[in-house]
Coordinates of C-alpha atoms in Angstrom, one line a residue:
M1 CA -15.4 -7.6 -10.7
T2 CA -16.8 -4.8 -8.6
T3 CA -15.3 -2.7 -5.8
A4 CA -17.1 -2.3 -2.6
A5 CA -17.3 1.2 -1.2
A6 CA -16.7 1.9 2.5
T7 CA -19.7 1.6 4.7
A8 CA -20.0 4.5 7.2
P9 CA -21.4 3.8 10.7
A10 CA -25.1 4.0 11.0
G11 CA -26.6 7.4 11.2
T12 CA -23.7 9.2 9.4
R13 CA -23.3 10.5 5.9
P14 CA -19.7 10.2 4.8
S15 CA -19.7 12.8 2.0
T16 CA -21.7 15.2 -0.1
R17 CA -20.0 13.8 -3.2
P18 CA -22.1 11.6 -5.4
A19 CA -21.4 7.9 -5.2
A20 CA -19.6 6.2 -8.0
P21 CA -22.0 4.3 -10.4
A22 CA -22.3 0.6 -9.7
G23 CA -19.7 -1.5 -11.3
T24 CA -17.1 1.3 -11.6
D25 CA -13.7 1.2 -10.0
R26 CA -13.0 3.7 -7.2
S27 CA -9.7 5.0 -6.0
A28 CA -8.4 3.8 -2.6
R29 CA -7.9 7.4 -1.5
E30 CA -11.6 8.1 -2.1
V31 CA -12.6 5.1 0.0
Y32 CA -10.2 6.2 2.7
R33 CA -11.7 9.7 2.6
D34 CA -15.3 8.5 2.9
T35 CA -14.4 6.0 5.7
I36 CA -12.7 8.7 7.7
A37 CA -15.6 11.1 7.1
G38 CA -17.9 8.4 8.4
L39 CA -15.8 7.6 11.5
L40 CA -15.1 11.2 12.5
P41 CA -18.6 12.0 14.0
V42 CA -18.7 8.8 16.0
E43 CA -15.1 8.5 17.3
D44 CA -14.4 11.6 19.3
R45 CA -10.7 10.8 19.7
L46 CA -10.2 10.9 15.9
V47 CA -8.6 14.1 14.4
V48 CA -7.8 14.6 10.7
L49 CA -4.8 16.8 9.9
D50 CA -4.7 17.8 6.2
S51 CA -1.9 19.5 4.2
D52 CA -4.2 21.4 1.9
T53 CA -4.6 18.5 -0.5
G54 CA -8.2 19.2 -1.4
L55 CA -9.2 15.6 -0.9
F56 CA -11.7 16.5 1.8
S57 CA -13.3 19.5 -0.1
G58 CA -17.0 19.3 0.1
V59 CA -17.1 16.5 2.6
D60 CA -19.9 16.7 5.3
F61 CA -18.2 15.7 8.6
R62 CA -21.5 16.5 10.5
G63 CA -20.6 16.5 14.2
G64 CA -16.9 16.0 13.5
R65 CA -16.2 19.2 11.6
E66 CA -14.2 20.8 14.4
R67 CA -11.8 17.8 14.3
Y68 CA -10.8 18.4 10.7
L69 CA -7.8 20.7 10.6
N70 CA -6.1 22.0 7.4
L71 CA -2.6 23.0 8.4
G72 CA -1.6 23.9 4.9
I73 CA 1.5 22.8 3.0
A74 CA 3.7 22.2 6.0
E75 CA 4.3 18.5 6.3
H76 CA 7.0 18.6 9.0
T77 CA 4.6 20.7 11.2
L78 CA 1.8 18.3 10.4
M79 CA 3.7 15.3 11.8
G80 CA 4.7 17.3 14.9
A81 CA 1.1 18.4 15.6
A82 CA -0.1 14.8 15.1
A83 CA 2.4 13.6 17.6
G84 CA 1.3 16.2 20.2
L85 CA -2.4 15.2 19.7
A86 CA -1.5 11.6 20.1
R87 CA 0.2 12.2 23.4
E88 CA -2.9 13.9 24.6
G89 CA -5.0 10.8 23.9
R90 CA -6.2 11.6 20.4
I91 CA -6.0 9.3 17.3
P92 CA -4.6 11.6 14.6
V93 CA -4.8 10.8 10.9
V94 CA -2.3 12.8 8.8
N95 CA -3.4 13.3 5.2
T96 CA -0.6 14.2 2.7
M97 CA 1.2 12.9 -0.4
A98 CA 3.6 10.0 -0.1
A99 CA 6.5 11.9 -1.7
F100 CA 6.3 14.5 1.1
A101 CA 5.4 12.2 4.0
A102 CA 8.3 9.9 3.4
S103 CA 11.0 12.4 2.5
R104 CA 10.3 16.0 3.4
A105 CA 8.7 15.1 6.8
L106 CA 10.8 12.0 7.5
E107 CA 12.7 13.5 10.4
A108 CA 9.5 14.4 12.2
V109 CA 8.0 11.0 11.5
K110 CA 11.1 9.4 13.0
L111 CA 11.6 11.5 16.1
D112 CA 8.1 12.8 16.9
I113 CA 6.0 9.7 16.0
A114 CA 8.0 6.5 15.7
L115 CA 10.3 7.2 18.6
G116 CA 7.4 7.4 20.9
G117 CA 5.4 4.6 19.2
L118 CA 2.5 7.0 19.0
P119 CA -0.9 6.0 17.4
V120 CA -0.6 8.3 14.3
L121 CA -1.9 7.0 11.0
I122 CA -0.1 8.6 8.0
A123 CA -2.4 8.4 5.0
A124 CA 0.1 8.8 2.1
T125 CA -1.7 9.3 -1.2
H126 CA -0.2 9.6 -4.7
S127 CA 2.3 6.8 -3.9
G128 CA 4.6 5.1 -6.4
V129 CA 4.1 6.6 -9.8
S130 CA 0.4 7.1 -9.4
A131 CA 1.1 10.9 -9.8
G132 CA 3.1 10.1 -12.9
H133 CA 1.8 13.1 -14.8
L134 CA 3.6 15.4 -12.2
G135 CA 7.0 13.9 -12.7
P136 CA 9.8 12.8 -10.3
T137 CA 9.1 15.5 -7.7
H138 CA 5.8 13.8 -6.9
H139 CA 6.8 10.2 -7.4
A140 CA 7.2 8.1 -4.2
L141 CA 9.5 5.2 -5.0
E142 CA 11.5 5.3 -1.7
D143 CA 8.7 5.4 0.9
L144 CA 8.5 1.7 1.7
A145 CA 12.2 1.7 2.4
S146 CA 12.3 4.8 4.6
M147 CA 9.1 3.9 6.5
R148 CA 9.7 0.2 7.1
V149 CA 13.1 0.7 8.7
L150 CA 11.6 2.9 11.4
P151 CA 11.1 0.9 14.7
R152 CA 7.4 0.4 15.7
M153 CA 6.1 1.5 12.3
T154 CA 3.5 -0.6 10.6
V155 CA 3.4 -0.3 6.8
V156 CA 0.2 -1.1 4.9
V157 CA -0.5 -1.1 1.1
P158 CA -4.1 -2.0 0.4
G159 CA -4.5 -4.0 -2.8
D160 CA -7.7 -2.2 -4.0
A161 CA -10.4 0.2 -2.9
A162 CA -12.5 -2.5 -1.3
Q163 CA -9.6 -3.5 1.1
T164 CA -8.9 0.0 2.0
A165 CA -11.8 0.6 4.3
E166 CA -11.3 -2.6 6.3
L167 CA -7.5 -2.2 6.6
L168 CA -8.0 1.4 7.6
R169 CA -10.2 0.5 10.5
Q170 CA -7.8 -2.2 11.7
A171 CA -4.8 0.1 11.4
L172 CA -6.6 2.8 13.4
A173 CA -7.2 0.2 16.1
S174 CA -3.6 -1.1 16.1
G175 CA -2.4 1.4 18.8
G176 CA 0.8 2.4 17.1
P177 CA 2.2 4.4 14.2
V178 CA 1.0 3.3 10.7
Y179 CA 2.1 4.3 7.2
F180 CA -0.9 3.7 5.0
R181 CA 0.1 3.8 1.4
L182 CA -2.5 4.8 -1.2
G183 CA -2.4 5.6 -4.9
R184 CA -4.1 8.5 -6.7
G185 CA -6.6 7.1 -9.2
A186 CA -8.9 4.2 -9.4
T187 CA -7.3 0.7 -9.9
P188 CA -9.0 -2.5 -10.8
A189 CA -10.6 -4.6 -8.0
L190 CA -8.7 -7.8 -7.0
P191 CA -10.5 -11.1 -7.7
A192 CA -13.0 -12.3 -5.1
G193 CA -12.4 -15.4 -3.1
A194 CA -9.2 -14.5 -1.2
G195 CA -11.1 -14.4 2.1
P196 CA -11.2 -11.6 4.7
V197 CA -8.4 -9.1 4.8
R198 CA -6.5 -8.9 8.1
L199 CA -3.7 -6.6 9.0
G200 CA -0.4 -8.5 9.1
E201 CA -1.8 -11.6 7.2
A202 CA -0.9 -12.4 3.6
Q203 CA -3.7 -13.4 1.2
I204 CA -3.2 -16.5 -1.0
L205 CA -4.8 -15.6 -4.3
R206 CA -3.6 -18.7 -6.2
R207 CA -1.9 -21.9 -5.3
G208 CA 0.8 -23.6 -7.3
T209 CA 3.6 -26.1 -7.0
D210 CA 6.5 -24.7 -9.1
I211 CA 7.2 -21.1 -8.0
T212 CA 5.9 -18.4 -5.7
L213 CA 5.0 -14.9 -6.9
A214 CA 4.7 -12.4 -4.0
A215 CA 3.3 -9.0 -4.7
C216 CA 2.5 -5.7 -2.9
G217 CA 0.3 -2.9 -4.3
P218 CA -2.7 -2.9 -6.7
Y219 CA -0.9 -3.1 -10.1
P220 CA 1.9 -5.4 -9.0
V221 CA -0.7 -7.9 -7.6
L222 CA -2.6 -7.8 -10.8
A223 CA 0.7 -8.3 -12.7
A224 CA 1.5 -11.4 -10.6
L225 CA -2.0 -12.8 -11.2
E226 CA -1.7 -12.2 -15.0
A227 CA 1.8 -13.7 -15.0
A228 CA 0.5 -16.9 -13.3
E229 CA -2.0 -17.3 -16.2
L230 CA 0.8 -16.9 -18.7
L231 CA 2.9 -19.4 -16.8
A232 CA 0.0 -21.9 -16.6
A233 CA -0.1 -21.9 -20.4
D234 CA 3.5 -23.2 -20.3
G235 CA 2.6 -25.8 -17.7
V236 CA 4.2 -23.8 -14.8
S237 CA 2.1 -23.8 -11.6
A238 CA 2.6 -20.6 -9.6
N239 CA 1.5 -19.5 -6.1
V240 CA 0.4 -15.9 -5.9
L241 CA 0.6 -14.2 -2.5
H242 CA -0.7 -10.7 -1.8
L243 CA 1.2 -9.1 1.1
H244 CA -0.6 -5.9 1.8
T245 CA 1.2 -5.5 5.1
V246 CA 4.9 -4.9 4.4
K247 CA 5.7 -4.6 8.1
P248 CA 5.2 -6.8 10.0
L249 CA 5.7 -9.1 7.1
D250 CA 3.8 -12.4 7.2
T251 CA 6.9 -14.6 7.0
P252 CA 5.1 -17.8 8.0
A253 CA 2.7 -17.5 5.1
L254 CA 5.6 -17.0 2.7
L255 CA 7.4 -20.1 4.1
E256 CA 4.2 -22.2 3.9
A257 CA 3.6 -21.1 0.3
L258 CA 7.1 -21.9 -0.7
G259 CA 7.2 -25.4 0.7
D260 CA 10.1 -27.1 -1.0
Q261 CA 10.3 -24.5 -3.8
R262 CA 13.5 -22.7 -4.2
T263 CA 12.4 -19.4 -5.8
V264 CA 10.2 -16.5 -5.0
I265 CA 9.6 -13.5 -7.3
T266 CA 8.6 -10.3 -5.7
V267 CA 6.6 -7.6 -7.5
E268 CA 6.3 -4.0 -6.3
E269 CA 5.8 -0.3 -7.3
H270 CA 9.0 0.9 -5.7
W271 CA 12.7 1.1 -6.4
A272 CA 14.2 -2.3 -5.9
A273 CA 16.5 -1.2 -3.1
G274 CA 15.0 -1.3 0.4
G275 CA 11.4 -2.0 -0.7
F276 CA 9.0 -4.9 -0.5
G277 CA 11.4 -7.3 -2.3
S278 CA 14.2 -6.4 0.1
A279 CA 11.9 -7.1 3.0
V280 CA 11.1 -10.5 1.7
A281 CA 14.8 -11.3 1.0
E282 CA 15.8 -10.2 4.5
E283 CA 13.1 -12.4 6.1
L284 CA 13.8 -15.5 4.1
S285 CA 17.6 -15.4 4.0
A286 CA 18.1 -16.6 7.5
R287 CA 15.4 -19.2 7.3
R288 CA 15.5 -20.9 3.9
P289 CA 18.0 -21.3 1.1
V290 CA 15.8 -19.6 -1.5
Q291 CA 16.4 -17.2 -4.4
V292 CA 14.5 -13.9 -4.4
H293 CA 14.1 -12.2 -7.8
R294 CA 12.8 -8.7 -7.6
I295 CA 10.6 -7.1 -10.2
A296 CA 10.6 -3.4 -9.3
M297 CA 11.3 0.0 -10.6
P298 CA 14.8 0.4 -12.0
D299 CA 17.5 2.3 -10.1
A300 CA 16.8 5.6 -11.9
F301 CA 14.4 8.5 -11.8
V302 CA 11.4 8.1 -14.1
P303 CA 12.4 10.3 -17.1
V304 CA 9.0 10.8 -18.6
A305 CA 5.5 11.9 -17.4
G306 CA 2.6 9.6 -18.0
G307 CA -0.2 7.5 -16.5
Q308 CA 0.5 5.0 -13.7
R309 CA 0.1 1.8 -15.6
L310 CA 2.0 3.1 -18.6
L311 CA 5.0 4.0 -16.5
L312 CA 5.0 0.7 -14.7
E313 CA 4.8 -1.2 -18.0
R314 CA 7.6 0.9 -19.4
A315 CA 9.7 0.1 -16.4
G316 CA 9.1 -3.6 -16.6
V317 CA 6.7 -4.0 -13.7
S318 CA 4.4 -6.1 -15.7
A319 CA 3.0 -9.6 -16.1
R320 CA 5.3 -10.3 -19.0
S321 CA 8.4 -9.4 -17.0
V322 CA 7.2 -11.5 -14.0
A323 CA 6.6 -14.5 -16.3
E324 CA 9.9 -14.1 -18.0
S325 CA 11.7 -13.9 -14.7
A326 CA 9.9 -17.1 -13.5
R327 CA 10.9 -19.0 -16.6
R328 CA 14.5 -18.0 -16.3
A329 CA 14.6 -18.9 -12.6
L330 CA 13.1 -22.3 -13.4
G331 CA 15.4 -22.8 -16.4
T332 CA 12.5 -23.7 -18.6
S333 CA 10.1 -22.1 -21.1
Q334 CA 8.2 -25.3 -21.9
G335 CA 6.9 -26.5 -18.6
G336 CA 7.1 -26.8 -14.8
T337 CA 9.6 -28.6 -12.7
R338 CA 7.2 -30.9 -11.0

C-alpha cells in the first residue's frame, strides 16, 4: 500500500523539503502543510496563521509569503485574529497543536469563530496520543468532544495522508468553521478500493452481515479492519465503516450498514466520554434499538510516555480488543449469528 502525496496547483512548488521516497508513509500534517503551501500562491483569500510550530520552516510559499503569519505561542490570540480576517473576507487557516486548540483557546473558538459561523479552518496537529513522547500536557483526548458540541463546527479526522489533501480542499470550500484533526507522525495508508473521499460521507471499507465496526482516525480504522479479519477466522462477518467526518455524522450510512443488526462497535483515539462513539450513540439512540460498544481511551490520563501505537495498544484501542468486544456482543466465540 502506498500513500499519495498532495498535488499542488500547476505552476506552484509546495515546499523546498525533499519528497518522501516512493512507497514510504507520510504524515497527514506533512501533506496538509504541502497542500496549503501549494494553495497559498493561487488563492489570494487564504491566510495561514501559525503558532510557532516550526511545521512551515523552509517552505517556499512563492507569491503567498506575505500571507503566512507566525503569531507565536498565543493560541487564544491566534483564534481571534483568524476570526477578524474571516470577517474581512479572508479564509484563515490556523496551525497549532490539538491540545492547545481545543482547550487553551476554546473560549475564542467558541465566541470568535463558531458563534459567527466564520470560515476558519483549525488545523490541529499532534492529536490524540500522537505526541505521546511529550506526556499528558500534549495529549489531545478531549478535542472531539469539545469541538463537536460547538454549533456550526464541522469536525474532520482524515484516515491517512492520502485523504488529507482532498478533505482539506473540501473543508476549505465548506464556508464555515472546521476543526481538522491531524496526528504527528506517519501512519499506514488505508486500503485502496473505498472510493472517493467526500466530506460528510462515510466510507464502507468492508461489508458484513453480523456486526458493524465504525471507526474514526488512522489507527482505529486499521484496528477495525484487522479485527474484521480476526472475526472472519471465527466465522463472524463484520462491516467496517470509516467515518472521517465526525460532525456532521453520516447517520444514513450507519443505518444502512446496520440493516437488521443490533450492535455497532465504535473505535477511536479519544476518551470514551463525548467523542466519536458518543456521537454515534446519540445519533442512533432515537432511530434504532441498537447497542453501541465503545473502544476508546480509558477515563484516565495516560501515565507513561511512548509512541502513538504503543500507547493505543496499551490502552486497549487495538484489533484484539475490538474483536473481543464483538464476540461478547454476539455471545459467541465460534461463529456468526447468521
